[in-house]
Coordinates of C-alpha atoms in Angstrom, one line a residue:
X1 CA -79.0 158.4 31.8
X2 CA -80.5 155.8 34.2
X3 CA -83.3 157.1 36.3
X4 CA -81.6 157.9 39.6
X5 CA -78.9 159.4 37.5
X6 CA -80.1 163.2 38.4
X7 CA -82.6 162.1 41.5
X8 CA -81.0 162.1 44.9
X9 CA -84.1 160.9 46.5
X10 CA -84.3 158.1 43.5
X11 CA -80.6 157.2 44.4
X12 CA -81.3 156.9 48.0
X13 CA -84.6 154.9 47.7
X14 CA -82.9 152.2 45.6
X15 CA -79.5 152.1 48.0
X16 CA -81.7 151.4 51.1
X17 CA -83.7 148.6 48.9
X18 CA -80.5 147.3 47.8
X19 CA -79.0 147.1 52.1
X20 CA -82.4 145.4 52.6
X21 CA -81.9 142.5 50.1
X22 CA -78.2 142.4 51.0
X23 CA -77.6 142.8 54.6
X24 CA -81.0 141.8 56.3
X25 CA -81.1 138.2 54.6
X26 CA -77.9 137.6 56.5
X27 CA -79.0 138.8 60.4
X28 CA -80.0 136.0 62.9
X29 CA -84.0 135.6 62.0
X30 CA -84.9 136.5 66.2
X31 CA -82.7 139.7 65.8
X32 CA -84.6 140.5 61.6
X33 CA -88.1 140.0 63.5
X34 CA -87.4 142.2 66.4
X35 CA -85.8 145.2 64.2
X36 CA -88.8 145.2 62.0
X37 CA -91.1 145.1 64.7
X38 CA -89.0 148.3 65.8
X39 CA -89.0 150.2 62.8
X40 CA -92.6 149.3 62.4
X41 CA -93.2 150.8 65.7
X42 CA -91.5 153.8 65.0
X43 CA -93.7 154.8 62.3
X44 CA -96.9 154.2 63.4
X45 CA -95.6 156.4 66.4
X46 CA -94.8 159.5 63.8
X47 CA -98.4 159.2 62.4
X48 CA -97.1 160.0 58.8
X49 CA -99.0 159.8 55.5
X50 CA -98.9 156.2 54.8
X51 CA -100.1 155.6 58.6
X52 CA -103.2 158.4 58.3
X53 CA -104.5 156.8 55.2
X54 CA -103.9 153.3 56.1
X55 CA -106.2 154.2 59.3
X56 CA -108.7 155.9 57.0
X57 CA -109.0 152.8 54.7
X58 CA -108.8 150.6 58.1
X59 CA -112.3 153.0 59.3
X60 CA -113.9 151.7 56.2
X61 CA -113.2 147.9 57.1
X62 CA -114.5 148.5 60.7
X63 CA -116.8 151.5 60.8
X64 CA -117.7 150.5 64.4
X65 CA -114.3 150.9 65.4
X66 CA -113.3 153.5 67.9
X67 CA -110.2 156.1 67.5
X68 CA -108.4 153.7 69.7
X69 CA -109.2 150.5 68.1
X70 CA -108.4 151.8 64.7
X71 CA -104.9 152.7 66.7
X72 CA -105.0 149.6 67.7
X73 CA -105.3 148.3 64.4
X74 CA -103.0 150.9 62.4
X75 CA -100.1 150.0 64.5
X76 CA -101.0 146.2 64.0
X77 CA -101.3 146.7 60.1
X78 CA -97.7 148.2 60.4
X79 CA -96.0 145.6 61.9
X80 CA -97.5 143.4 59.4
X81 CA -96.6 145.8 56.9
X82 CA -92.7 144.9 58.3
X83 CA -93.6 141.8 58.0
X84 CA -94.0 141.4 54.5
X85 CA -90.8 143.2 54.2
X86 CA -88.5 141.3 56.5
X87 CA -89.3 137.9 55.0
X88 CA -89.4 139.5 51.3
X89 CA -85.5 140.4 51.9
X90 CA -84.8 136.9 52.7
X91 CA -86.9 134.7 51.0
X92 CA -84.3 134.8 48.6
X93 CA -82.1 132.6 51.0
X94 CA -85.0 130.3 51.9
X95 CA -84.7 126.5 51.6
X96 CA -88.1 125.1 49.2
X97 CA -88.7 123.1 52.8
X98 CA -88.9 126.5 54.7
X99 CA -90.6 127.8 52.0
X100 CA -93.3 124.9 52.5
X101 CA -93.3 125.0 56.0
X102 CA -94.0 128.2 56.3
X103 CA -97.3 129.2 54.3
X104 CA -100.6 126.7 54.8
X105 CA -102.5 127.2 52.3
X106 CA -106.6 125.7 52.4
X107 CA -108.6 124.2 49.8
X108 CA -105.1 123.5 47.0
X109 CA -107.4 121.4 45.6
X110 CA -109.1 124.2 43.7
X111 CA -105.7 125.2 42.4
X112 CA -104.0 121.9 41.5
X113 CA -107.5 120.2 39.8
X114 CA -108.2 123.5 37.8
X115 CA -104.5 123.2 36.7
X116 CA -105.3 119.6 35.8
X117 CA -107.8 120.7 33.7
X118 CA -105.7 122.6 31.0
X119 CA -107.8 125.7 30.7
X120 CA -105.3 127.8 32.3
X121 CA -106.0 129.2 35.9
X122 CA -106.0 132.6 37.5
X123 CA -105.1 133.5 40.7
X124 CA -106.5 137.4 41.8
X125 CA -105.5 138.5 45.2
X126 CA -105.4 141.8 47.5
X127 CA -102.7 143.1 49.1
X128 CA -102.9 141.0 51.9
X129 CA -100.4 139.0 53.7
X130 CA -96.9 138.0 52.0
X131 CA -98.2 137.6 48.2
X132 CA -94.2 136.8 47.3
X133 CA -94.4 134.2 49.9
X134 CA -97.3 132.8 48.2
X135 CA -96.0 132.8 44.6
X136 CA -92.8 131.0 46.2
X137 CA -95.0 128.2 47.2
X138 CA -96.3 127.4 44.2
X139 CA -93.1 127.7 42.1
X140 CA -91.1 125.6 45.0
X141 CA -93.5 123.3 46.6
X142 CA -96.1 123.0 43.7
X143 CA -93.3 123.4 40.8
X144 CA -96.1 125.0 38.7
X145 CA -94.1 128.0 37.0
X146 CA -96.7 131.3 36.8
X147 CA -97.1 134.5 35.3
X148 CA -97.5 137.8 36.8
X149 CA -96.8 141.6 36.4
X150 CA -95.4 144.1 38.1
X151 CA -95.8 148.1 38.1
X152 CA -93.0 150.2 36.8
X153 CA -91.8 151.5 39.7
X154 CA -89.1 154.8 40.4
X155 CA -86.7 155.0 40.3
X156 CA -86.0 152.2 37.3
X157 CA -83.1 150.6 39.3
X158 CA -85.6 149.6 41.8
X159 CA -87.9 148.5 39.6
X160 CA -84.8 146.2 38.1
X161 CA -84.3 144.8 42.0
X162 CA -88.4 143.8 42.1
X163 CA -88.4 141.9 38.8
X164 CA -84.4 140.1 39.5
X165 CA -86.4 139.2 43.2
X166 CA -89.6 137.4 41.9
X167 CA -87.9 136.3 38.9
X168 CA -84.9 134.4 41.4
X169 CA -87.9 133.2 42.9
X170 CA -89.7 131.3 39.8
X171 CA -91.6 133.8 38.4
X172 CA -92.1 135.6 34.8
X173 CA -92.7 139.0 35.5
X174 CA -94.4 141.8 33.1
X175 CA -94.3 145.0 33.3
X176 CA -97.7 146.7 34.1
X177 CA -97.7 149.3 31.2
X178 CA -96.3 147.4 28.5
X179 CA -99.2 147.2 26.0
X180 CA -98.3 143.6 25.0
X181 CA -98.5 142.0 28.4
X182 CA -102.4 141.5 28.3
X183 CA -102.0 139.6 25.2
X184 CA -98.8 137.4 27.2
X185 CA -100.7 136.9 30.1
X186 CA -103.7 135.5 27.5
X187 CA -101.2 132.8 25.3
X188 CA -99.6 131.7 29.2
X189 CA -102.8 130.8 30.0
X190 CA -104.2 128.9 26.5
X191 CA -101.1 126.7 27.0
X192 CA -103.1 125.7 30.5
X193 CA -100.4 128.1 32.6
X194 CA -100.8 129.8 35.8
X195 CA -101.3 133.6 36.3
X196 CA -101.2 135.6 39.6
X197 CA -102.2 139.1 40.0
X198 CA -102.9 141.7 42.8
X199 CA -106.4 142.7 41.7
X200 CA -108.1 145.1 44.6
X201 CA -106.5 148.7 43.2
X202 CA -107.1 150.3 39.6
X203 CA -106.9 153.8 39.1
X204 CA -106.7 153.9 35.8
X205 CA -109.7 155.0 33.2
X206 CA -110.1 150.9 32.4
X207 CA -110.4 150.2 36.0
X208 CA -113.8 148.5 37.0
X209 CA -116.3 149.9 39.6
X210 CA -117.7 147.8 42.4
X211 CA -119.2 148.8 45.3
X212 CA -116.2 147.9 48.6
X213 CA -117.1 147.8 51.9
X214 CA -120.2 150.4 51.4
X215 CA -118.7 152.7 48.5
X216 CA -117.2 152.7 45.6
X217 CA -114.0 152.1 44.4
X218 CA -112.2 150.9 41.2
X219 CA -110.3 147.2 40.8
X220 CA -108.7 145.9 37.7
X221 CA -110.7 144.3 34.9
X222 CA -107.6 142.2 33.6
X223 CA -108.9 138.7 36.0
X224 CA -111.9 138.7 34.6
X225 CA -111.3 139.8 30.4
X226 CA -108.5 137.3 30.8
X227 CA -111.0 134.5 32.4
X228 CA -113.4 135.2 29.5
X229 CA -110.9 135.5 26.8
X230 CA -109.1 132.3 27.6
X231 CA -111.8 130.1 29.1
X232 CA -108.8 130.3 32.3
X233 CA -110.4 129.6 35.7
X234 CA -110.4 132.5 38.1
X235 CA -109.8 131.8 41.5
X236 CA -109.8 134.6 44.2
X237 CA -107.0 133.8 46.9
X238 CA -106.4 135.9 50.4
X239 CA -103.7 135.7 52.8
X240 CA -103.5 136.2 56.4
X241 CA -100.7 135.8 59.9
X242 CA -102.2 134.2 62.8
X243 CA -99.4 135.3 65.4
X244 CA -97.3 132.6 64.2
X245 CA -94.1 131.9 62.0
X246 CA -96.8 130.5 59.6
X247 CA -98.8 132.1 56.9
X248 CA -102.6 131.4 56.2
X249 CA -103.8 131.2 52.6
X250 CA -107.3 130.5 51.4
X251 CA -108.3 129.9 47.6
X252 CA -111.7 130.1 47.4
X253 CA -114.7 129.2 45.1
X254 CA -113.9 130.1 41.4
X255 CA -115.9 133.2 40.0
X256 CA -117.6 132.2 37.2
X257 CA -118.8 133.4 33.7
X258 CA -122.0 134.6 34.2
X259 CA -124.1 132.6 31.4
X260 CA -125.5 135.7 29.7
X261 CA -124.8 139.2 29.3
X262 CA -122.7 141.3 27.2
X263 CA -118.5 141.5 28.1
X264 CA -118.9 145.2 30.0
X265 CA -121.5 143.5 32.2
X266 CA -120.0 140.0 33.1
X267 CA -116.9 142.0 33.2
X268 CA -118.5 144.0 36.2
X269 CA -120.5 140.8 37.4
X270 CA -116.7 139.1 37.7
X271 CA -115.2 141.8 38.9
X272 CA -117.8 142.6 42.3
X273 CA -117.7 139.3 42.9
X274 CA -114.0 139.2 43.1
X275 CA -114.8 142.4 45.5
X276 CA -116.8 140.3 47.6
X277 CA -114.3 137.5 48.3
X278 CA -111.6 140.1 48.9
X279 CA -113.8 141.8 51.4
X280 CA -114.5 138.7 53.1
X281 CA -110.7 138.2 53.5
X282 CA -110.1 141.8 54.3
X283 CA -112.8 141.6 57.1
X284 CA -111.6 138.5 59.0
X285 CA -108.1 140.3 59.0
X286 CA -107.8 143.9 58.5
X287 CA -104.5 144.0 60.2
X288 CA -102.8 142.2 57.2
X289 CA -104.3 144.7 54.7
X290 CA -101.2 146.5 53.2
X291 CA -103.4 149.5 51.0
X292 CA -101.5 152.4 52.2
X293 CA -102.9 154.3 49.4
X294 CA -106.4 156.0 48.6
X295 CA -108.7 154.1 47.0
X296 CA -112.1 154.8 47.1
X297 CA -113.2 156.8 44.7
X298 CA -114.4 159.2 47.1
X299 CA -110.3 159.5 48.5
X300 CA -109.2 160.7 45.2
X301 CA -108.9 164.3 44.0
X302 CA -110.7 165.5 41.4
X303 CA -108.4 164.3 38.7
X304 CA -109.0 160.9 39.8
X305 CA -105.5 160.4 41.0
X306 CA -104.5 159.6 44.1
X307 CA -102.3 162.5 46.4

């Protein structure tokens, strides 16, 4: 039996996905902004779950912030949040040109001379911005195929509708707990291939600590044990709207291999410094930040899980 096959609330979740992809890639773009902006407005106004914590994350990021600038902001980071959504459900229909047109992305050189290189390159970014948007640029406009994975999300239908999307849009998409998929990622990047992944949440026991905008929180090691394994360079990447039709990218400086050490501590070495770029990102733009989950340490339950 499939996995919505006894969940109502799985059946539904995967029906309203599937009206997304389907009927909102077909409305007049003016009339797609202007519902999103709507429905975004709508639930910042019932001050649900996902709204509370993305405020309580968003007091981290600004701790000089006043309840009505972190209002401000919350109902900002929603509409962004909408955002991501609205052109996800049609970039499917997207022409390469629009695709190109609409993302600018600084400092490519980073990205197309480590490619040059043959090493392999990694690409570790946050959840900010449109990251799909991003990977469509680089499989339309650079042509460089890339490597990524994705979490098994429920019900398993939906999951099926994430990986048919990013794959209809140039990429090779893992799944996150499929033991093999380290090892993939590793031979993809020995051939001198491209990885992307969202690197600024980990809550699971192999998940690094680093210290985040004053505390503590946990972010993947897979960036850097892959950038050590492979030789790959690693090259954080954040993403930001600027109240235009265009998206912002920047790929910064790559994070090294620090030159001694053993693999735990130039693991945590990478790993912070990763942190670091992400929080500069996260800083200049907190409104684009899309963690609507807990993830400071601090946030979680006793378990370690998030509620």
């Amino acid at each position: 039996m499939s996995a919505t096959g006894s969940d109502p609330k799985g059946r539904l979740t995967d029906g309203l996905y599937g009206l997304g992809w389907g009927a909102v890639k077909k409305l007049p773009e003016p009339a797609a902004r202007a519902l999103f902006r709507t429905l975004a407005d709508q639930v910042w106004k019932r001050r649900g779950k996902a709204v509370l914590r993305l405020e309580s994350n968003l007091a981290r990021v600004v701790p000089d912030a006043s309840p009505a600038r972190l209002a401000e902001l919350s109902k900002a980071g929603m509409r962004s949040y909408m955002r991501y959504w609205m052109e996800s459900f049609r970039l499917p229909t997207w022409s390469p040109q629009r695709i190109k047109s609409s993302i600018n992305v600084r400092d490519t050189h980073r990205l197309t001379e480590g490619l040059e290189a043959g090493n392999g390159v990694i690409l570790a970014l946050p959840h900010l911005g449109n990251w799909d948007l991003a990977g469509a640029w680089v499989t339309t406009d650079l042509n460089v195929p890339f490597t990524t994975v994705a979490e098994r999300l429920k019900p398993e239908t939906l999951y099926d509708r994430f990986v048919a999307y990013r794959q209809g849009l140039g990429m090779e998409v893992l799944p996150h707990n499929d033991g093999s998929a380290f090892g993939t990622l590793a031979r993809r990047l020995r051939s001198g291939g491209l990885v992307c992944l969202v690197a600024d949440r980990d809550l699971s026991a192999s998940g690094v600590e680093v210290t985040f905008f004053g505390d503590t929180a946990r972010m993947p090691a897979g960036p850097a044990l892959l950038a050590q394994q492979t030789g790959a360079l690693l090259l954080p990447v954040t993403l930001w709207y600027d109240g235009t039709p265009v998206m912002q990218a920047r790929i910064h400086p790559p994070v090294g291999v620090p030159g001694a050490g053993t693999r735990a501590e130039n693991t945590s070495s990478m790993t912070q410094a990763l942190a670091d770029a992400f929080a500069t990102g996260i800083a200049e733009h907190p409104e684009d930040w899309h963690m609507l989950q807990r993830l400071w340490i601090s946030d979680l339950d006793p378990q370690g899980e998030a509620s």
